[in-house]
C-alpha cells in the first residue's frame, strides 16, 4: 500500500475530506508550517500523526525547505499532498519530489494562478470557474494537470459564495486524484502531460448560465 504525507497551513478542509475518503493508501502524517493551523487538531482526532516545521524558525526559503524535506522523509511517503499549504517551494524541494508532489488550486488552471482566484474570476465576468489538481513543478501553479472540476458562476455570487461552491468540488477531485496515483493509474508523458490508465472518461458539458 502506498503512503502519503499531507502538508497544510490552515483550516484543513481538503485534508479532512481526504481523511474521510477512506483512500487506499496509508496517511503517514500531516505536517504544517503553522503551529496554530486548525487542521492539525482535526488530523489528531483522526489518529494521524502531526508535525510542525515553522517557517519563522528559518532564515530563508532554502533552509526551511531543507528542514521540511527532512521531516517529510522520515515518513518515507510515496506522495506528498499540498492541501492549502501556503508557502512557495524552492526549485530544490520541487525537484527532490518530482512526479510525487501534488497540489490543489482553486481555479481552472492555467487561468488564475496565484491568490484571490474567486474575486479575480468574478471581476472578469467568467461564467465557469473551478478547481484543479496538478503535479507541482517550479512553475508556480502550472504543473501537469490531473483533474479539474468546473462550476457555474451565478449572477449574485460573491467571492465567498463562489469559493464555497468550488471547495465542495475540491473535496471530491483531490480524493480521486490521490486514488488514481495510489492505484498506479497516472503517468507523465515526456512532454509533461498526465496520462490516465484504465479510467472511464464519460464527461459532460457544463453550459453556464444555461440554455433556456
Ligand atoms: C483551498 O481552496 C485550496 O484549493 C487552496 O487553499 C485552500 C485551502 O483550504 N490551495 P483548506 O485548508 O483545505 O480548507
PDB file of N, CA and C in Angstrom, residues 85-185:
ATOM      1  N   UNK A  85      -1.353  24.450   1.514  1.00  0.00           N
ATOM      2  CA  UNK A  85      -0.021  24.732   2.073  1.00  0.00           C
ATOM      3  C   UNK A  85       0.460  26.037   1.445  1.00  0.00           C
ATOM      4  N   UNK A  86       0.490  27.101   2.258  1.00  0.00           N
ATOM      5  CA  UNK A  86       0.639  28.447   1.715  1.00  0.00           C
ATOM      6  C   UNK A  86       2.093  28.923   1.711  1.00  0.00           C
ATOM      7  N   UNK A  87       2.975  28.102   1.172  1.00  0.00           N
ATOM      8  CA  UNK A  87       4.374  28.504   1.026  1.00  0.00           C
ATOM      9  C   UNK A  87       4.805  28.244  -0.405  1.00  0.00           C
ATOM     10  N   UNK A  88       5.574  29.166  -0.950  1.00  0.00           N
ATOM     11  CA  UNK A  88       6.176  28.926  -2.261  1.00  0.00           C
ATOM     12  C   UNK A  88       7.400  28.044  -2.041  1.00  0.00           C
ATOM     13  N   UNK A  89       7.470  26.954  -2.784  1.00  0.00           N
ATOM     14  CA  UNK A  89       8.543  25.973  -2.572  1.00  0.00           C
ATOM     15  C   UNK A  89       9.721  26.249  -3.506  1.00  0.00           C
ATOM     16  N   UNK A  90      10.915  25.973  -3.014  1.00  0.00           N
ATOM     17  CA  UNK A  90      12.120  26.235  -3.810  1.00  0.00           C
ATOM     18  C   UNK A  90      12.267  25.172  -4.915  1.00  0.00           C
ATOM     19  N   UNK A  91      12.977  25.519  -5.999  1.00  0.00           N
ATOM     20  CA  UNK A  91      13.220  24.532  -7.052  1.00  0.00           C
ATOM     21  C   UNK A  91      13.872  23.257  -6.510  1.00  0.00           C
ATOM     22  N   UNK A  92      14.768  23.379  -5.536  1.00  0.00           N
ATOM     23  CA  UNK A  92      15.438  22.187  -4.988  1.00  0.00           C
ATOM     24  C   UNK A  92      14.413  21.250  -4.353  1.00  0.00           C
ATOM     25  N   UNK A  93      13.450  21.803  -3.636  1.00  0.00           N
ATOM     26  CA  UNK A  93      12.420  20.987  -2.987  1.00  0.00           C
ATOM     27  C   UNK A  93      11.542  20.308  -4.040  1.00  0.00           C
ATOM     28  N   UNK A  94      11.119  21.096  -5.024  1.00  0.00           N
ATOM     29  CA  UNK A  94      10.233  20.574  -6.064  1.00  0.00           C
ATOM     30  C   UNK A  94      10.938  19.465  -6.853  1.00  0.00           C
ATOM     31  N   UNK A  95      12.212  19.653  -7.157  1.00  0.00           N
ATOM     32  CA  UNK A  95      12.977  18.667  -7.908  1.00  0.00           C
ATOM     33  C   UNK A  95      13.125  17.367  -7.115  1.00  0.00           C
ATOM     34  N   UNK A  96      13.328  17.497  -5.821  1.00  0.00           N
ATOM     35  CA  UNK A  96      13.504  16.320  -4.962  1.00  0.00           C
ATOM     36  C   UNK A  96      12.280  15.390  -5.036  1.00  0.00           C
ATOM     37  N   UNK A  97      11.093  16.003  -5.198  1.00  0.00           N
ATOM     38  CA  UNK A  97       9.861  15.201  -5.176  1.00  0.00           C
ATOM     39  C   UNK A  97       9.148  15.193  -6.532  1.00  0.00           C
ATOM     40  N   UNK A  98       9.894  15.358  -7.597  1.00  0.00           N
ATOM     41  CA  UNK A  98       9.253  15.467  -8.910  1.00  0.00           C
ATOM     42  C   UNK A  98       8.417  14.211  -9.209  1.00  0.00           C
ATOM     43  N   UNK A  99       7.199  14.436  -9.690  1.00  0.00           N
ATOM     44  CA  UNK A  99       6.296  13.331 -10.009  1.00  0.00           C
ATOM     45  C   UNK A  99       5.577  12.751  -8.809  1.00  0.00           C
ATOM     46  N   UNK A 100       5.902  13.249  -7.613  1.00  0.00           N
ATOM     47  CA  UNK A 100       5.197  12.742  -6.424  1.00  0.00           C
ATOM     48  C   UNK A 100       4.844  13.871  -5.455  1.00  0.00           C
ATOM     49  N   UNK A 101       4.598  15.048  -6.046  1.00  0.00           N
ATOM     50  CA  UNK A 101       4.179  16.220  -5.276  1.00  0.00           C
ATOM     51  C   UNK A 101       2.941  16.785  -5.953  1.00  0.00           C
ATOM     52  N   UNK A 102       1.807  16.764  -5.237  1.00  0.00           N
ATOM     53  CA  UNK A 102       0.522  17.197  -5.813  1.00  0.00           C
ATOM     54  C   UNK A 102       0.004  18.427  -5.099  1.00  0.00           C
ATOM     55  N   UNK A 103      -0.729  19.251  -5.850  1.00  0.00           N
ATOM     56  CA  UNK A 103      -1.336  20.451  -5.267  1.00  0.00           C
ATOM     57  C   UNK A 103      -2.768  20.580  -5.752  1.00  0.00           C
ATOM     58  N   UNK A 104      -3.585  21.247  -4.949  1.00  0.00           N
ATOM     59  CA  UNK A 104      -4.919  21.635  -5.416  1.00  0.00           C
ATOM     60  C   UNK A 104      -4.991  23.151  -5.446  1.00  0.00           C
ATOM     61  N   UNK A 105      -5.536  23.661  -6.556  1.00  0.00           N
ATOM     62  CA  UNK A 105      -5.592  25.110  -6.734  1.00  0.00           C
ATOM     63  C   UNK A 105      -7.028  25.511  -7.064  1.00  0.00           C
ATOM     64  N   UNK A 106      -7.524  26.593  -6.444  1.00  0.00           N
ATOM     65  CA  UNK A 106      -8.925  26.957  -6.625  1.00  0.00           C
ATOM     66  C   UNK A 106      -9.202  27.794  -7.878  1.00  0.00           C
ATOM     67  N   UNK A 107      -8.837  27.245  -9.024  1.00  0.00           N
ATOM     68  CA  UNK A 107      -9.215  27.845 -10.314  1.00  0.00           C
ATOM     69  C   UNK A 107      -9.025  26.788 -11.388  1.00  0.00           C
ATOM     70  N   UNK A 108      -9.552  27.087 -12.558  1.00  0.00           N
ATOM     71  CA  UNK A 108      -9.318  26.209 -13.708  1.00  0.00           C
ATOM     72  C   UNK A 108      -8.007  26.641 -14.349  1.00  0.00           C
ATOM     73  N   UNK A 109      -6.913  26.056 -13.906  1.00  0.00           N
ATOM     74  CA  UNK A 109      -5.597  26.409 -14.458  1.00  0.00           C
ATOM     75  C   UNK A 109      -5.562  26.074 -15.944  1.00  0.00           C
ATOM     76  N   UNK A 110      -4.852  26.825 -16.770  1.00  0.00           N
ATOM     77  CA  UNK A 110      -3.870  27.840 -16.379  1.00  0.00           C
ATOM     78  C   UNK A 110      -4.455  29.219 -16.090  1.00  0.00           C
ATOM     79  N   UNK A 111      -5.785  29.359 -16.026  1.00  0.00           N
ATOM     80  CA  UNK A 111      -6.350  30.659 -15.645  1.00  0.00           C
ATOM     81  C   UNK A 111      -6.234  30.855 -14.131  1.00  0.00           C
ATOM     82  N   UNK A 112      -5.969  32.040 -13.727  1.00  0.00           N
ATOM     83  CA  UNK A 112      -5.981  32.436 -12.311  1.00  0.00           C
ATOM     84  C   UNK A 112      -5.051  31.641 -11.408  1.00  0.00           C
ATOM     85  N   UNK A 113      -3.800  31.534 -11.789  1.00  0.00           N
ATOM     86  CA  UNK A 113      -2.797  31.069 -10.834  1.00  0.00           C
ATOM     87  C   UNK A 113      -2.680  32.123  -9.736  1.00  0.00           C
ATOM     88  N   UNK A 114      -2.023  31.779  -8.638  1.00  0.00           N
ATOM     89  CA  UNK A 114      -1.807  32.769  -7.577  1.00  0.00           C
ATOM     90  C   UNK A 114      -2.995  32.907  -6.644  1.00  0.00           C
ATOM     91  N   UNK A 115      -3.101  34.095  -6.029  1.00  0.00           N
ATOM     92  CA  UNK A 115      -4.079  34.304  -4.948  1.00  0.00           C
ATOM     93  C   UNK A 115      -5.367  34.959  -5.457  1.00  0.00           C
ATOM     94  N   UNK A 116      -6.366  35.039  -4.583  1.00  0.00           N
ATOM     95  CA  UNK A 116      -7.641  35.740  -4.836  1.00  0.00           C
ATOM     96  C   UNK A 116      -8.301  35.285  -6.127  1.00  0.00           C
ATOM     97  N   UNK A 117      -8.292  34.000  -6.356  1.00  0.00           N
ATOM     98  CA  UNK A 117      -8.778  33.473  -7.637  1.00  0.00           C
ATOM     99  C   UNK A 117     -10.268  33.755  -7.848  1.00  0.00           C
ATOM    100  N   UNK A 118     -11.063  33.650  -6.776  1.00  0.00           N
ATOM    101  CA  UNK A 118     -12.514  33.796  -6.934  1.00  0.00           C
ATOM    102  C   UNK A 118     -12.887  35.253  -7.229  1.00  0.00           C
ATOM    103  N   UNK A 119     -12.280  36.175  -6.516  1.00  0.00           N
ATOM    104  CA  UNK A 119     -12.550  37.603  -6.762  1.00  0.00           C
ATOM    105  C   UNK A 119     -12.117  37.989  -8.174  1.00  0.00           C
ATOM    106  N   UNK A 120     -10.993  37.456  -8.613  1.00  0.00           N
ATOM    107  CA  UNK A 120     -10.496  37.790  -9.960  1.00  0.00           C
ATOM    108  C   UNK A 120     -11.417  37.209 -11.032  1.00  0.00           C
ATOM    109  N   UNK A 121     -11.907  36.005 -10.815  1.00  0.00           N
ATOM    110  CA  UNK A 121     -12.837  35.403 -11.785  1.00  0.00           C
ATOM    111  C   UNK A 121     -14.125  36.215 -11.857  1.00  0.00           C
ATOM    112  N   UNK A 122     -14.618  36.654 -10.705  1.00  0.00           N
ATOM    113  CA  UNK A 122     -15.851  37.464 -10.690  1.00  0.00           C
ATOM    114  C   UNK A 122     -15.629  38.791 -11.402  1.00  0.00           C
ATOM    115  N   UNK A 123     -14.495  39.423 -11.158  1.00  0.00           N
ATOM    116  CA  UNK A 123     -14.194  40.703 -11.816  1.00  0.00           C
ATOM    117  C   UNK A 123     -14.175  40.560 -13.330  1.00  0.00           C
ATOM    118  N   UNK A 124     -13.680  39.410 -13.806  1.00  0.00           N
ATOM    119  CA  UNK A 124     -13.595  39.185 -15.255  1.00  0.00           C
ATOM    120  C   UNK A 124     -14.933  38.775 -15.857  1.00  0.00           C
ATOM    121  N   UNK A 125     -15.899  38.448 -15.003  1.00  0.00           N
ATOM    122  CA  UNK A 125     -17.214  38.062 -15.511  1.00  0.00           C
ATOM    123  C   UNK A 125     -17.252  36.692 -16.162  1.00  0.00           C
ATOM    124  N   UNK A 126     -16.310  35.809 -15.805  1.00  0.00           N
ATOM    125  CA  UNK A 126     -16.362  34.456 -16.389  1.00  0.00           C
ATOM    126  C   UNK A 126     -17.628  33.746 -15.912  1.00  0.00           C
ATOM    127  N   UNK A 127     -18.136  32.854 -16.714  1.00  0.00           N
ATOM    128  CA  UNK A 127     -19.374  32.151 -16.374  1.00  0.00           C
ATOM    129  C   UNK A 127     -19.104  30.755 -15.823  1.00  0.00           C
ATOM    130  N   UNK A 128     -17.874  30.310 -15.973  1.00  0.00           N
ATOM    131  CA  UNK A 128     -17.481  28.999 -15.449  1.00  0.00           C
ATOM    132  C   UNK A 128     -16.154  29.166 -14.703  1.00  0.00           C
ATOM    133  N   UNK A 129     -16.086  28.577 -13.535  1.00  0.00           N
ATOM    134  CA  UNK A 129     -14.883  28.657 -12.700  1.00  0.00           C
ATOM    135  C   UNK A 129     -14.656  27.251 -12.147  1.00  0.00           C
ATOM    136  N   UNK A 130     -13.675  27.057 -11.300  1.00  0.00           N
ATOM    137  CA  UNK A 130     -13.496  25.697 -10.802  1.00  0.00           C
ATOM    138  C   UNK A 130     -12.196  25.502 -10.053  1.00  0.00           C
ATOM    139  N   UNK A 131     -11.715  24.274 -10.088  1.00  0.00           N
ATOM    140  CA  UNK A 131     -10.512  23.905  -9.340  1.00  0.00           C
ATOM    141  C   UNK A 131      -9.727  22.850 -10.101  1.00  0.00           C
ATOM    142  N   UNK A 132      -8.460  22.721  -9.728  1.00  0.00           N
ATOM    143  CA  UNK A 132      -7.520  21.879 -10.470  1.00  0.00           C
ATOM    144  C   UNK A 132      -6.611  21.137  -9.500  1.00  0.00           C
ATOM    145  N   UNK A 133      -6.426  19.845  -9.741  1.00  0.00           N
ATOM    146  CA  UNK A 133      -5.355  19.102  -9.052  1.00  0.00           C
ATOM    147  C   UNK A 133      -4.246  18.878 -10.073  1.00  0.00           C
ATOM    148  N   UNK A 134      -3.017  19.199  -9.677  1.00  0.00           N
ATOM    149  CA  UNK A 134      -1.903  19.085 -10.619  1.00  0.00           C
ATOM    150  C   UNK A 134      -0.627  18.651  -9.900  1.00  0.00           C
ATOM    151  N   UNK A 135       0.289  18.079 -10.670  1.00  0.00           N
ATOM    152  CA  UNK A 135       1.627  17.838 -10.139  1.00  0.00           C
ATOM    153  C   UNK A 135       2.354  19.172 -10.055  1.00  0.00           C
ATOM    154  N   UNK A 136       3.188  19.304  -9.041  1.00  0.00           N
ATOM    155  CA  UNK A 136       3.886  20.567  -8.819  1.00  0.00           C
ATOM    156  C   UNK A 136       5.198  20.580  -9.583  1.00  0.00           C
ATOM    157  N   UNK A 137       5.434  21.698 -10.275  1.00  0.00           N
ATOM    158  CA  UNK A 137       6.732  21.970 -10.884  1.00  0.00           C
ATOM    159  C   UNK A 137       7.212  23.321 -10.337  1.00  0.00           C
ATOM    160  N   UNK A 138       8.389  23.737 -10.774  1.00  0.00           N
ATOM    161  CA  UNK A 138       8.907  25.018 -10.284  1.00  0.00           C
ATOM    162  C   UNK A 138       8.086  26.195 -10.809  1.00  0.00           C
ATOM    163  N   UNK A 139       7.283  25.949 -11.830  1.00  0.00           N
ATOM    164  CA  UNK A 139       6.441  26.983 -12.418  1.00  0.00           C
ATOM    165  C   UNK A 139       5.174  27.078 -11.565  1.00  0.00           C
ATOM    166  N   UNK A 140       5.093  28.079 -10.711  1.00  0.00           N
ATOM    167  CA  UNK A 140       4.038  28.176  -9.695  1.00  0.00           C
ATOM    168  C   UNK A 140       2.644  27.984 -10.292  1.00  0.00           C
ATOM    169  N   UNK A 141       1.885  27.044  -9.749  1.00  0.00           N
ATOM    170  CA  UNK A 141       0.502  26.750 -10.171  1.00  0.00           C
ATOM    171  C   UNK A 141       0.383  26.339 -11.638  1.00  0.00           C
ATOM    172  N   UNK A 142       1.437  25.802 -12.238  1.00  0.00           N
ATOM    173  CA  UNK A 142       1.333  25.441 -13.649  1.00  0.00           C
ATOM    174  C   UNK A 142       1.896  24.061 -13.975  1.00  0.00           C
ATOM    175  N   UNK A 143       1.851  23.138 -13.052  1.00  0.00           N
ATOM    176  CA  UNK A 143       2.350  21.795 -13.340  1.00  0.00           C
ATOM    177  C   UNK A 143       1.332  20.968 -14.104  1.00  0.00           C
ATOM    178  N   UNK A 144       1.714  19.748 -14.509  1.00  0.00           N
ATOM    179  CA  UNK A 144       0.827  18.872 -15.274  1.00  0.00           C
ATOM    180  C   UNK A 144      -0.514  18.634 -14.559  1.00  0.00           C
ATOM    181  N   UNK A 145      -1.592  18.846 -15.310  1.00  0.00           N
ATOM    182  CA  UNK A 145      -2.940  18.789 -14.734  1.00  0.00           C
ATOM    183  C   UNK A 145      -3.442  17.350 -14.687  1.00  0.00           C
ATOM    184  N   UNK A 146      -3.986  16.959 -13.529  1.00  0.00           N
ATOM    185  CA  UNK A 146      -4.506  15.601 -13.325  1.00  0.00           C
ATOM    186  C   UNK A 146      -6.020  15.567 -13.470  1.00  0.00           C
ATOM    187  N   UNK A 147      -6.699  16.486 -12.809  1.00  0.00           N
ATOM    188  CA  UNK A 147      -8.176  16.501 -12.861  1.00  0.00           C
ATOM    189  C   UNK A 147      -8.653  17.918 -12.538  1.00  0.00           C
ATOM    190  N   UNK A 148      -9.763  18.301 -13.163  1.00  0.00           N
ATOM    191  CA  UNK A 148     -10.362  19.609 -12.898  1.00  0.00           C
ATOM    192  C   UNK A 148     -11.861  19.431 -12.692  1.00  0.00           C
ATOM    193  N   UNK A 149     -12.446  20.328 -11.918  1.00  0.00           N
ATOM    194  CA  UNK A 149     -13.908  20.386 -11.785  1.00  0.00           C
ATOM    195  C   UNK A 149     -14.350  21.805 -12.104  1.00  0.00           C
ATOM    196  N   UNK A 150     -15.425  21.907 -12.881  1.00  0.00           N
ATOM    197  CA  UNK A 150     -15.954  23.223 -13.255  1.00  0.00           C
ATOM    198  C   UNK A 150     -17.285  23.446 -12.555  1.00  0.00           C
ATOM    199  N   UNK A 151     -17.510  24.675 -12.149  1.00  0.00           N
ATOM    200  CA  UNK A 151     -18.805  25.042 -11.545  1.00  0.00           C
ATOM    201  C   UNK A 151     -19.312  26.300 -12.248  1.00  0.00           C
ATOM    202  N   UNK A 152     -20.637  26.503 -12.252  1.00  0.00           N
ATOM    203  CA  UNK A 152     -21.151  27.736 -12.825  1.00  0.00           C
ATOM    204  C   UNK A 152     -20.884  28.916 -11.894  1.00  0.00           C
ATOM    205  N   UNK A 153     -20.643  30.070 -12.481  1.00  0.00           N
ATOM    206  CA  UNK A 153     -20.605  31.313 -11.701  1.00  0.00           C
ATOM    207  C   UNK A 153     -22.009  31.912 -11.794  1.00  0.00           C
ATOM    208  N   UNK A 154     -22.639  32.140 -10.650  1.00  0.00           N
ATOM    209  CA  UNK A 154     -24.026  32.613 -10.641  1.00  0.00           C
ATOM    210  C   UNK A 154     -24.077  34.141 -10.528  1.00  0.00           C
ATOM    211  N   UNK A 155     -25.226  34.683 -10.940  1.00  0.00           N
ATOM    212  CA  UNK A 155     -25.321  36.137 -11.114  1.00  0.00           C
ATOM    213  C   UNK A 155     -24.993  36.926  -9.842  1.00  0.00           C
ATOM    214  N   UNK A 156     -25.429  36.434  -8.704  1.00  0.00           N
ATOM    215  CA  UNK A 156     -25.233  37.208  -7.470  1.00  0.00           C
ATOM    216  C   UNK A 156     -24.088  36.662  -6.614  1.00  0.00           C
ATOM    217  N   UNK A 157     -23.196  35.897  -7.229  1.00  0.00           N
ATOM    218  CA  UNK A 157     -22.080  35.342  -6.465  1.00  0.00           C
ATOM    219  C   UNK A 157     -21.191  36.433  -5.873  1.00  0.00           C
ATOM    220  N   UNK A 158     -20.681  36.147  -4.695  1.00  0.00           N
ATOM    221  CA  UNK A 158     -19.599  36.920  -4.092  1.00  0.00           C
ATOM    222  C   UNK A 158     -18.390  35.979  -4.055  1.00  0.00           C
ATOM    223  N   UNK A 159     -17.198  36.499  -3.784  1.00  0.00           N
ATOM    224  CA  UNK A 159     -16.056  35.582  -3.647  1.00  0.00           C
ATOM    225  C   UNK A 159     -16.338  34.466  -2.636  1.00  0.00           C
ATOM    226  N   UNK A 160     -17.095  34.774  -1.601  1.00  0.00           N
ATOM    227  CA  UNK A 160     -17.379  33.765  -0.572  1.00  0.00           C
ATOM    228  C   UNK A 160     -18.299  32.664  -1.088  1.00  0.00           C
ATOM    229  N   UNK A 161     -19.374  33.035  -1.767  1.00  0.00           N
ATOM    230  CA  UNK A 161     -20.303  32.002  -2.248  1.00  0.00           C
ATOM    231  C   UNK A 161     -19.652  31.169  -3.353  1.00  0.00           C
ATOM    232  N   UNK A 162     -18.879  31.835  -4.186  1.00  0.00           N
ATOM    233  CA  UNK A 162     -18.207  31.107  -5.268  1.00  0.00           C
ATOM    234  C   UNK A 162     -17.145  30.158  -4.696  1.00  0.00           C
ATOM    235  N   UNK A 163     -16.407  30.650  -3.706  1.00  0.00           N
ATOM    236  CA  UNK A 163     -15.380  29.798  -3.068  1.00  0.00           C
ATOM    237  C   UNK A 163     -16.011  28.553  -2.464  1.00  0.00           C
ATOM    238  N   UNK A 164     -17.183  28.714  -1.850  1.00  0.00           N
ATOM    239  CA  UNK A 164     -17.841  27.565  -1.208  1.00  0.00           C
ATOM    240  C   UNK A 164     -18.257  26.541  -2.266  1.00  0.00           C
ATOM    241  N   UNK A 165     -18.745  27.024  -3.411  1.00  0.00           N
ATOM    242  CA  UNK A 165     -19.163  26.093  -4.476  1.00  0.00           C
ATOM    243  C   UNK A 165     -17.947  25.345  -5.032  1.00  0.00           C
ATOM    244  N   UNK A 166     -16.859  26.062  -5.196  1.00  0.00           N
ATOM    245  CA  UNK A 166     -15.633  25.429  -5.712  1.00  0.00           C
ATOM    246  C   UNK A 166     -15.081  24.437  -4.680  1.00  0.00           C
ATOM    247  N   UNK A 167     -15.102  24.828  -3.412  1.00  0.00           N
ATOM    248  CA  UNK A 167     -14.494  23.987  -2.364  1.00  0.00           C
ATOM    249  C   UNK A 167     -15.157  22.610  -2.285  1.00  0.00           C
ATOM    250  N   UNK A 168     -16.485  22.580  -2.483  1.00  0.00           N
ATOM    251  CA  UNK A 168     -17.179  21.279  -2.480  1.00  0.00           C
ATOM    252  C   UNK A 168     -16.576  20.349  -3.531  1.00  0.00           C
ATOM    253  N   UNK A 169     -16.243  20.911  -4.669  1.00  0.00           N
ATOM    254  CA  UNK A 169     -15.672  20.095  -5.753  1.00  0.00           C
ATOM    255  C   UNK A 169     -14.213  19.758  -5.470  1.00  0.00           C
ATOM    256  N   UNK A 170     -13.484  20.689  -4.809  1.00  0.00           N
ATOM    257  CA  UNK A 170     -12.097  20.381  -4.427  1.00  0.00           C
ATOM    258  C   UNK A 170     -12.064  19.095  -3.609  1.00  0.00           C
ATOM    259  N   UNK A 171     -13.016  19.008  -2.687  1.00  0.00           N
ATOM    260  CA  UNK A 171     -13.033  17.852  -1.780  1.00  0.00           C
ATOM    261  C   UNK A 171     -13.289  16.552  -2.538  1.00  0.00           C
ATOM    262  N   UNK A 172     -13.942  16.638  -3.683  1.00  0.00           N
ATOM    263  CA  UNK A 172     -14.214  15.430  -4.474  1.00  0.00           C
ATOM    264  C   UNK A 172     -13.023  15.055  -5.362  1.00  0.00           C
ATOM    265  N   UNK A 173     -12.460  16.063  -6.043  1.00  0.00           N
ATOM    266  CA  UNK A 173     -11.457  15.710  -7.057  1.00  0.00           C
ATOM    267  C   UNK A 173     -10.092  15.380  -6.448  1.00  0.00           C
ATOM    268  N   UNK A 174      -9.800  15.934  -5.251  1.00  0.00           N
ATOM    269  CA  UNK A 174      -8.475  15.630  -4.686  1.00  0.00           C
ATOM    270  C   UNK A 174      -8.405  14.143  -4.296  1.00  0.00           C
ATOM    271  N   UNK A 175      -9.483  13.667  -3.696  1.00  0.00           N
ATOM    272  CA  UNK A 175      -9.515  12.245  -3.322  1.00  0.00           C
ATOM    273  C   UNK A 175      -9.391  11.370  -4.568  1.00  0.00           C
ATOM    274  N   UNK A 176     -10.055  11.774  -5.640  1.00  0.00           N
ATOM    275  CA  UNK A 176      -9.992  10.997  -6.879  1.00  0.00           C
ATOM    276  C   UNK A 176      -8.558  10.950  -7.420  1.00  0.00           C
ATOM    277  N   UNK A 177      -7.896  12.107  -7.454  1.00  0.00           N
ATOM    278  CA  UNK A 177      -6.532  12.168  -7.998  1.00  0.00           C
ATOM    279  C   UNK A 177      -5.581  11.290  -7.174  1.00  0.00           C
ATOM    280  N   UNK A 178      -5.733  11.340  -5.863  1.00  0.00           N
ATOM    281  CA  UNK A 178      -4.833  10.557  -4.998  1.00  0.00           C
ATOM    282  C   UNK A 178      -5.124   9.060  -5.153  1.00  0.00           C
ATOM    283  N   UNK A 179      -6.399   8.732  -5.291  1.00  0.00           N
ATOM    284  CA  UNK A 179      -6.762   7.325  -5.546  1.00  0.00           C
ATOM    285  C   UNK A 179      -6.089   6.835  -6.828  1.00  0.00           C
ATOM    286  N   UNK A 180      -6.174   7.633  -7.890  1.00  0.00           N
ATOM    287  CA  UNK A 180      -5.541   7.246  -9.160  1.00  0.00           C
ATOM    288  C   UNK A 180      -4.038   7.045  -8.980  1.00  0.00           C
ATOM    289  N   UNK A 181      -3.388   7.991  -8.268  1.00  0.00           N
ATOM    290  CA  UNK A 181      -1.941   7.887  -8.050  1.00  0.00           C
ATOM    291  C   UNK A 181      -1.612   6.581  -7.318  1.00  0.00           C
ATOM    292  N   UNK A 182      -2.362   6.329  -6.249  1.00  0.00           N
ATOM    293  CA  UNK A 182      -2.051   5.175  -5.397  1.00  0.00           C
ATOM    294  C   UNK A 182      -2.318   3.853  -6.103  1.00  0.00           C
ATOM    295  N   UNK A 183      -3.246   3.849  -7.045  1.00  0.00           N
ATOM    296  CA  UNK A 183      -3.552   2.632  -7.794  1.00  0.00           C
ATOM    297  C   UNK A 183      -2.650   2.481  -9.024  1.00  0.00           C
ATOM    298  N   UNK A 184      -1.760   3.448  -9.255  1.00  0.00           N
ATOM    299  CA  UNK A 184      -0.847   3.376 -10.397  1.00  0.00           C
ATOM    300  C   UNK A 184      -1.508   3.717 -11.722  1.00  0.00           C
ATOM    301  N   UNK A 185      -2.598   4.502 -11.686  1.00  0.00           N
ATOM    302  CA  UNK A 185      -3.315   4.855 -12.913  1.00  0.00           C
ATOM    303  C   UNK A 185      -2.749   6.105 -13.596  1.00  0.00           C
TER     304      UNK A 185
END
